[in-house]
Amino acid sequence: MKEKNITDFESFSELVAGIKPLKQQTHHFKHPIKTKQQVEIKEQQLHASSYFSDTYQPLLPTEGPMRWANDDVDKLELKRLRRGDYVPDLLLDLHGLRQSEAKLELAALIQACIKQNSLCCCVMHGYGTGILKQQIPMWLVQHPKVKAFHQAPKEWGGDAALLVLIDIGDQPYRR
């Protein structure tokens, strides 16, 4: 059995006798340094994908204005939103955006509200084909920082917009 191994080795040596070894070139595969803007964009995409699902179907009203309030929110807050007592500090216009782009923008708006201590914001989805008008309330229900939303009054866009009430934490609320 040893003779066979030796002959195999010798035959292999004969086969590779004229081959030159490859020159080793060293490559350093380091991750490129990302800019602050790239990191923020990636973080927004991560937040949007972790909060908003397209398959979740919450129980929303089918008749009347679009409205929703979290369980721990007083129903008076919905009435205040409907009457326009809250003035939105930030406005988001989603006209002409795709669903994926709108989802990222919505997540960025909620983060901006929390960062700037804005209690209320306005999301203008427009009429169009109705896809954003249908999807945006479903996305808003899923976000843990959204306390309530209601169809906006006429001065803020009417039935083509939503006023959103954001939970900004333990800080005193502004009106």
C-alpha positions as protocol buffer text, in pm:
chain_id: "A"
residue {
  index: 1
  type: MET
  ca { x: 0 y: 0 z: 0 }
}
residue {
  index: 2
  type: LYS
  ca { x: 291 y: 233 z: 64 }
}
residue {
  index: 3
  type: GLU
  ca { x: 421 y: 175 z: -287 }
}
residue {
  index: 4
  type: LYS
  ca { x: 96 y: 300 z: -433 }
}
residue {
  index: 5
  type: ASN
  ca { x: 116 y: 623 z: -228 }
}
residue {
  index: 6
  type: ILE
  ca { x: 472 y: 679 z: -339 }
}
residue {
  index: 7
  type: THR
  ca { x: 385 y: 622 z: -700 }
}
residue {
  index: 8
  type: ASP
  ca { x: 92 y: 858 z: -671 }
}
residue {
  index: 9
  type: PHE
  ca { x: 321 y: 1120 z: -527 }
}
residue {
  index: 10
  type: GLU
  ca { x: 577 y: 1067 z: -797 }
}
residue {
  index: 11
  type: SER
  ca { x: 318 y: 1088 z: -1072 }
}
residue {
  index: 12
  type: PHE
  ca { x: 184 y: 1407 z: -921 }
}
residue {
  index: 13
  type: SER
  ca { x: 534 y: 1554 z: -905 }
}
residue {
  index: 14
  type: GLU
  ca { x: 584 y: 1473 z: -1273 }
}
residue {
  index: 15
  type: LEU
  ca { x: 258 y: 1647 z: -1364 }
}
residue {
  index: 16
  type: VAL
  ca { x: 343 y: 1971 z: -1185 }
}
residue {
  index: 17
  type: ALA
  ca { x: 713 y: 1978 z: -1264 }
}
residue {
  index: 18
  type: GLY
  ca { x: 708 y: 2264 z: -1518 }
}
residue {
  index: 19
  type: ILE
  ca { x: 454 y: 2486 z: -1342 }
}
residue {
  index: 20
  type: LYS
  ca { x: 567 y: 2821 z: -1203 }
}
residue {
  index: 21
  type: PRO
  ca { x: 418 y: 2928 z: -871 }
}
residue {
  index: 22
  type: LEU
  ca { x: 180 y: 3224 z: -874 }
}
residue {
  index: 23
  type: LYS
  ca { x: 307 y: 3549 z: -734 }
}
residue {
  index: 24
  type: GLN
  ca { x: 109 y: 3638 z: -421 }
}
residue {
  index: 25
  type: GLN
  ca { x: -38 y: 3985 z: -433 }
}
residue {
  index: 26
  type: THR
  ca { x: -161 y: 4114 z: -103 }
}
residue {
  index: 27
  type: HIS
  ca { x: -499 y: 4284 z: -101 }
}
residue {
  index: 28
  type: HIS
  ca { x: -637 y: 4455 z: 204 }
}
residue {
  index: 29
  type: PHE
  ca { x: -1014 y: 4437 z: 194 }
}
residue {
  index: 30
  type: LYS
  ca { x: -1115 y: 4703 z: 444 }
}
residue {
  index: 31
  type: HIS
  ca { x: -1465 y: 4838 z: 468 }
}
residue {
  index: 32
  type: PRO
  ca { x: -1477 y: 5186 z: 318 }
}
residue {
  index: 33
  type: ILE
  ca { x: -1541 y: 5462 z: 567 }
}
residue {
  index: 34
  type: LYS
  ca { x: -1901 y: 5579 z: 540 }
}
residue {
  index: 35
  type: THR
  ca { x: -1999 y: 5942 z: 557 }
}
residue {
  index: 36
  type: LYS
  ca { x: -2240 y: 6068 z: 821 }
}
residue {
  index: 37
  type: GLN
  ca { x: -2510 y: 6111 z: 557 }
}
residue {
  index: 38
  type: GLN
  ca { x: -2478 y: 5748 z: 443 }
}
residue {
  index: 39
  type: VAL
  ca { x: -2504 y: 5628 z: 803 }
}
residue {
  index: 40
  type: GLU
  ca { x: -2817 y: 5840 z: 864 }
}
residue {
  index: 41
  type: ILE
  ca { x: -2983 y: 5713 z: 544 }
}
residue {
  index: 42
  type: LYS
  ca { x: -2910 y: 5353 z: 642 }
}
residue {
  index: 43
  type: GLU
  ca { x: -3051 y: 5416 z: 990 }
}
residue {
  index: 44
  type: GLN
  ca { x: -3370 y: 5565 z: 844 }
}
residue {
  index: 45
  type: GLN
  ca { x: -3413 y: 5264 z: 617 }
}
residue {
  index: 46
  type: LEU
  ca { x: -3363 y: 5032 z: 912 }
}
residue {
  index: 47
  type: HIS
  ca { x: -3622 y: 5217 z: 1121 }
}
residue {
  index: 48
  type: ALA
  ca { x: -3873 y: 5222 z: 835 }
}
residue {
  index: 49
  type: SER
  ca { x: -3836 y: 4853 z: 763 }
}
residue {
  index: 50
  type: SER
  ca { x: -3856 y: 4757 z: 1131 }
}
residue {
  index: 51
  type: TYR
  ca { x: -4167 y: 4964 z: 1208 }
}
residue {
  index: 52
  type: PHE
  ca { x: -4378 y: 4948 z: 893 }
}
residue {
  index: 53
  type: SER
  ca { x: -4512 y: 4626 z: 746 }
}
residue {
  index: 54
  type: ASP
  ca { x: -4721 y: 4617 z: 430 }
}
residue {
  index: 55
  type: THR
  ca { x: -4901 y: 4299 z: 532 }
}
residue {
  index: 56
  type: TYR
  ca { x: -5039 y: 4420 z: 867 }
}
residue {
  index: 57
  type: GLN
  ca { x: -5409 y: 4507 z: 847 }
}
residue {
  index: 58
  type: PRO
  ca { x: -5526 y: 4713 z: 1149 }
}
residue {
  index: 59
  type: LEU
  ca { x: -5890 y: 4777 z: 1230 }
}
residue {
  index: 60
  type: LEU
  ca { x: -5950 y: 5124 z: 1086 }
}
residue {
  index: 61
  type: PRO
  ca { x: -6281 y: 5296 z: 1015 }
}
residue {
  index: 62
  type: THR
  ca { x: -6431 y: 5235 z: 671 }
}
residue {
  index: 63
  type: GLU
  ca { x: -6688 y: 5513 z: 692 }
}
residue {
  index: 64
  type: GLY
  ca { x: -6637 y: 5876 z: 782 }
}
residue {
  index: 65
  type: PRO
  ca { x: -6303 y: 6051 z: 821 }
}
residue {
  index: 66
  type: MET
  ca { x: -5987 y: 5847 z: 870 }
}
residue {
  index: 67
  type: ARG
  ca { x: -5905 y: 5846 z: 1242 }
}
residue {
  index: 68
  type: TRP
  ca { x: -5729 y: 5633 z: 1501 }
}
residue {
  index: 69
  type: ALA
  ca { x: -5614 y: 5669 z: 1860 }
}
residue {
  index: 70
  type: ASN
  ca { x: -5388 y: 5446 z: 2064 }
}
residue {
  index: 71
  type: ASP
  ca { x: -5556 y: 5265 z: 2355 }
}
residue {
  index: 72
  type: ASP
  ca { x: -5386 y: 5479 z: 2620 }
}
residue {
  index: 73
  type: VAL
  ca { x: -5483 y: 5809 z: 2452 }
}
residue {
  index: 74
  type: ASP
  ca { x: -5790 y: 6004 z: 2562 }
}
residue {
  index: 75
  type: LYS
  ca { x: -6065 y: 6024 z: 2298 }
}
residue {
  index: 76
  type: LEU
  ca { x: -6069 y: 6401 z: 2350 }
}
residue {
  index: 77
  type: GLU
  ca { x: -5734 y: 6414 z: 2166 }
}
residue {
  index: 78
  type: LEU
  ca { x: -5903 y: 6285 z: 1850 }
}
residue {
  index: 79
  type: LYS
  ca { x: -6165 y: 6556 z: 1883 }
}
residue {
  index: 80
  type: ARG
  ca { x: -5892 y: 6818 z: 1921 }
}
residue {
  index: 81
  type: LEU
  ca { x: -5719 y: 6689 z: 1609 }
}
residue {
  index: 82
  type: ARG
  ca { x: -6047 y: 6697 z: 1415 }
}
residue {
  index: 83
  type: ARG
  ca { x: -6124 y: 7053 z: 1522 }
}
residue {
  index: 84
  type: GLY
  ca { x: -5772 y: 7170 z: 1435 }
}
residue {
  index: 85
  type: ASP
  ca { x: -5671 y: 7266 z: 1790 }
}
residue {
  index: 86
  type: TYR
  ca { x: -5323 y: 7128 z: 1722 }
}
residue {
  index: 87
  type: VAL
  ca { x: -5116 y: 7326 z: 1475 }
}
residue {
  index: 88
  type: PRO
  ca { x: -4867 y: 7102 z: 1295 }
}
residue {
  index: 89
  type: ASP
  ca { x: -4505 y: 7207 z: 1335 }
}
residue {
  index: 90
  type: LEU
  ca { x: -4378 y: 6990 z: 1049 }
}
residue {
  index: 91
  type: LEU
  ca { x: -4539 y: 6923 z: 712 }
}
residue {
  index: 92
  type: LEU
  ca { x: -4461 y: 6627 z: 488 }
}
residue {
  index: 93
  type: ASP
  ca { x: -4574 y: 6630 z: 126 }
}
residue {
  index: 94
  type: LEU
  ca { x: -4571 y: 6281 z: -28 }
}
residue {
  index: 95
  type: HIS
  ca { x: -4713 y: 6375 z: -368 }
}
residue {
  index: 96
  type: GLY
  ca { x: -4548 y: 6176 z: -646 }
}
residue {
  index: 97
  type: LEU
  ca { x: -4352 y: 5938 z: -422 }
}
residue {
  index: 98
  type: ARG
  ca { x: -4351 y: 5561 z: -444 }
}
residue {
  index: 99
  type: GLN
  ca { x: -4454 y: 5348 z: -147 }
}
residue {
  index: 100
  type: SER
  ca { x: -4097 y: 5262 z: -50 }
}
residue {
  index: 101
  type: GLU
  ca { x: -3992 y: 5628 z: -67 }
}
residue {
  index: 102
  type: ALA
  ca { x: -4300 y: 5740 z: 126 }
}
residue {
  index: 103
  type: LYS
  ca { x: -4230 y: 5482 z: 397 }
}
residue {
  index: 104
  type: LEU
  ca { x: -3877 y: 5618 z: 447 }
}
residue {
  index: 105
  type: GLU
  ca { x: -3999 y: 5978 z: 451 }
}
residue {
  index: 106
  type: LEU
  ca { x: -4269 y: 5895 z: 705 }
}
residue {
  index: 107
  type: ALA
  ca { x: -4016 y: 5729 z: 937 }
}
residue {
  index: 108
  type: ALA
  ca { x: -3786 y: 6030 z: 898 }
}
residue {
  index: 109
  type: LEU
  ca { x: -4074 y: 6268 z: 980 }
}
residue {
  index: 110
  type: ILE
  ca { x: -4155 y: 6085 z: 1303 }
}
residue {
  index: 111
  type: GLN
  ca { x: -3787 y: 6086 z: 1403 }
}
residue {
  index: 112
  type: ALA
  ca { x: -3766 y: 6459 z: 1324 }
}
residue {
  index: 113
  type: CYS
  ca { x: -4075 y: 6529 z: 1537 }
}
residue {
  index: 114
  type: ILE
  ca { x: -3920 y: 6348 z: 1832 }
}
residue {
  index: 115
  type: LYS
  ca { x: -3585 y: 6522 z: 1781 }
}
residue {
  index: 116
  type: GLN
  ca { x: -3746 y: 6868 z: 1756 }
}
residue {
  index: 117
  type: ASN
  ca { x: -4007 y: 6805 z: 2029 }
}
residue {
  index: 118
  type: SER
  ca { x: -4293 y: 6859 z: 1785 }
}
residue {
  index: 119
  type: LEU
  ca { x: -4617 y: 6718 z: 1916 }
}
residue {
  index: 120
  type: CYS
  ca { x: -4815 y: 6740 z: 1591 }
}
residue {
  index: 121
  type: CYS
  ca { x: -4727 y: 6702 z: 1223 }
}
residue {
  index: 122
  type: CYS
  ca { x: -4919 y: 6692 z: 897 }
}
residue {
  index: 123
  type: VAL
  ca { x: -4877 y: 6424 z: 631 }
}
residue {
  index: 124
  type: MET
  ca { x: -5013 y: 6523 z: 290 }
}
residue {
  index: 125
  type: HIS
  ca { x: -5066 y: 6215 z: 75 }
}
residue {
  index: 126
  type: GLY
  ca { x: -5292 y: 6368 z: -190 }
}
residue {
  index: 127
  type: TYR
  ca { x: -5565 y: 6194 z: -386 }
}
residue {
  index: 128
  type: GLY
  ca { x: -5394 y: 6023 z: -682 }
}
residue {
  index: 129
  type: THR
  ca { x: -5469 y: 5654 z: -718 }
}
residue {
  index: 130
  type: GLY
  ca { x: -5535 y: 5623 z: -344 }
}
residue {
  index: 131
  type: ILE
  ca { x: -5248 y: 5387 z: -266 }
}
residue {
  index: 132
  type: LEU
  ca { x: -5070 y: 5624 z: -27 }
}
residue {
  index: 133
  type: LYS
  ca { x: -5403 y: 5733 z: 121 }
}
residue {
  index: 134
  type: GLN
  ca { x: -5469 y: 5369 z: 205 }
}
residue {
  index: 135
  type: GLN
  ca { x: -5116 y: 5270 z: 320 }
}
residue {
  index: 136
  type: ILE
  ca { x: -5016 y: 5569 z: 536 }
}
residue {
  index: 137
  type: PRO
  ca { x: -5276 y: 5507 z: 811 }
}
residue {
  index: 138
  type: MET
  ca { x: -5174 y: 5141 z: 821 }
}
residue {
  index: 139
  type: TRP
  ca { x: -4810 y: 5241 z: 866 }
}
residue {
  index: 140
  type: LEU
  ca { x: -4887 y: 5505 z: 1128 }
}
residue {
  index: 141
  type: VAL
  ca { x: -5080 y: 5257 z: 1344 }
}
residue {
  index: 142
  type: GLN
  ca { x: -4770 y: 5035 z: 1361 }
}
residue {
  index: 143
  type: HIS
  ca { x: -4529 y: 5302 z: 1489 }
}
residue {
  index: 144
  type: PRO
  ca { x: -4494 y: 5302 z: 1871 }
}
residue {
  index: 145
  type: LYS
  ca { x: -4447 y: 5682 z: 1891 }
}
residue {
  index: 146
  type: VAL
  ca { x: -4773 y: 5766 z: 1710 }
}
residue {
  index: 147
  type: LYS
  ca { x: -5044 y: 5846 z: 1965 }
}
residue {
  index: 148
  type: ALA
  ca { x: -5329 y: 5932 z: 1727 }
}
residue {
  index: 149
  type: PHE
  ca { x: -5413 y: 6064 z: 1383 }
}
residue {
  index: 150
  type: HIS
  ca { x: -5716 y: 6219 z: 1219 }
}
residue {
  index: 151
  type: GLN
  ca { x: -5811 y: 6346 z: 876 }
}
residue {
  index: 152
  type: ALA
  ca { x: -5686 y: 6702 z: 856 }
}
residue {
  index: 153
  type: PRO
  ca { x: -5919 y: 7002 z: 861 }
}
residue {
  index: 154
  type: LYS
  ca { x: -5963 y: 7199 z: 538 }
}
residue {
  index: 155
  type: GLU
  ca { x: -5683 y: 7446 z: 613 }
}
residue {
  index: 156
  type: TRP
  ca { x: -5429 y: 7163 z: 642 }
}
residue {
  index: 157
  type: GLY
  ca { x: -5536 y: 6959 z: 339 }
}
residue {
  index: 158
  type: GLY
  ca { x: -5877 y: 6810 z: 417 }
}
residue {
  index: 159
  type: ASP
  ca { x: -5922 y: 6446 z: 319 }
}
residue {
  index: 160
  type: ALA
  ca { x: -5592 y: 6450 z: 127 }
}
residue {
  index: 161
  type: ALA
  ca { x: -5391 y: 6484 z: 450 }
}
residue {
  index: 162
  type: LEU
  ca { x: -5363 y: 6351 z: 804 }
}
residue {
  index: 163
  type: LEU
  ca { x: -5277 y: 6530 z: 1128 }
}
residue {
  index: 164
  type: VAL
  ca { x: -5058 y: 6303 z: 1340 }
}
residue {
  index: 165
  type: LEU
  ca { x: -5007 y: 6331 z: 1715 }
}
residue {
  index: 166
  type: ILE
  ca { x: -4660 y: 6213 z: 1824 }
}
residue {
  index: 167
  type: ASP
  ca { x: -4547 y: 6090 z: 2166 }
}
residue {
  index: 168
  type: ILE
  ca { x: -4236 y: 6298 z: 2236 }
}
residue {
  index: 169
  type: GLY
  ca { x: -4168 y: 6154 z: 2580 }
}
residue {
  index: 170
  type: ASP
  ca { x: -4200 y: 6293 z: 2931 }
}
residue {
  index: 171
  type: GLN
  ca { x: -4141 y: 6653 z: 2831 }
}
residue {
  index: 172
  type: PRO
  ca { x: -4424 y: 6901 z: 2887 }
}
residue {
  index: 173
  type: TYR
  ca { x: -4659 y: 6918 z: 2592 }
}
residue {
  index: 174
  type: ARG
  ca { x: -4703 y: 7234 z: 2390 }
}
residue {
  index: 175
  type: ARG
  ca { x: -5029 y: 7357 z: 2248 }
}
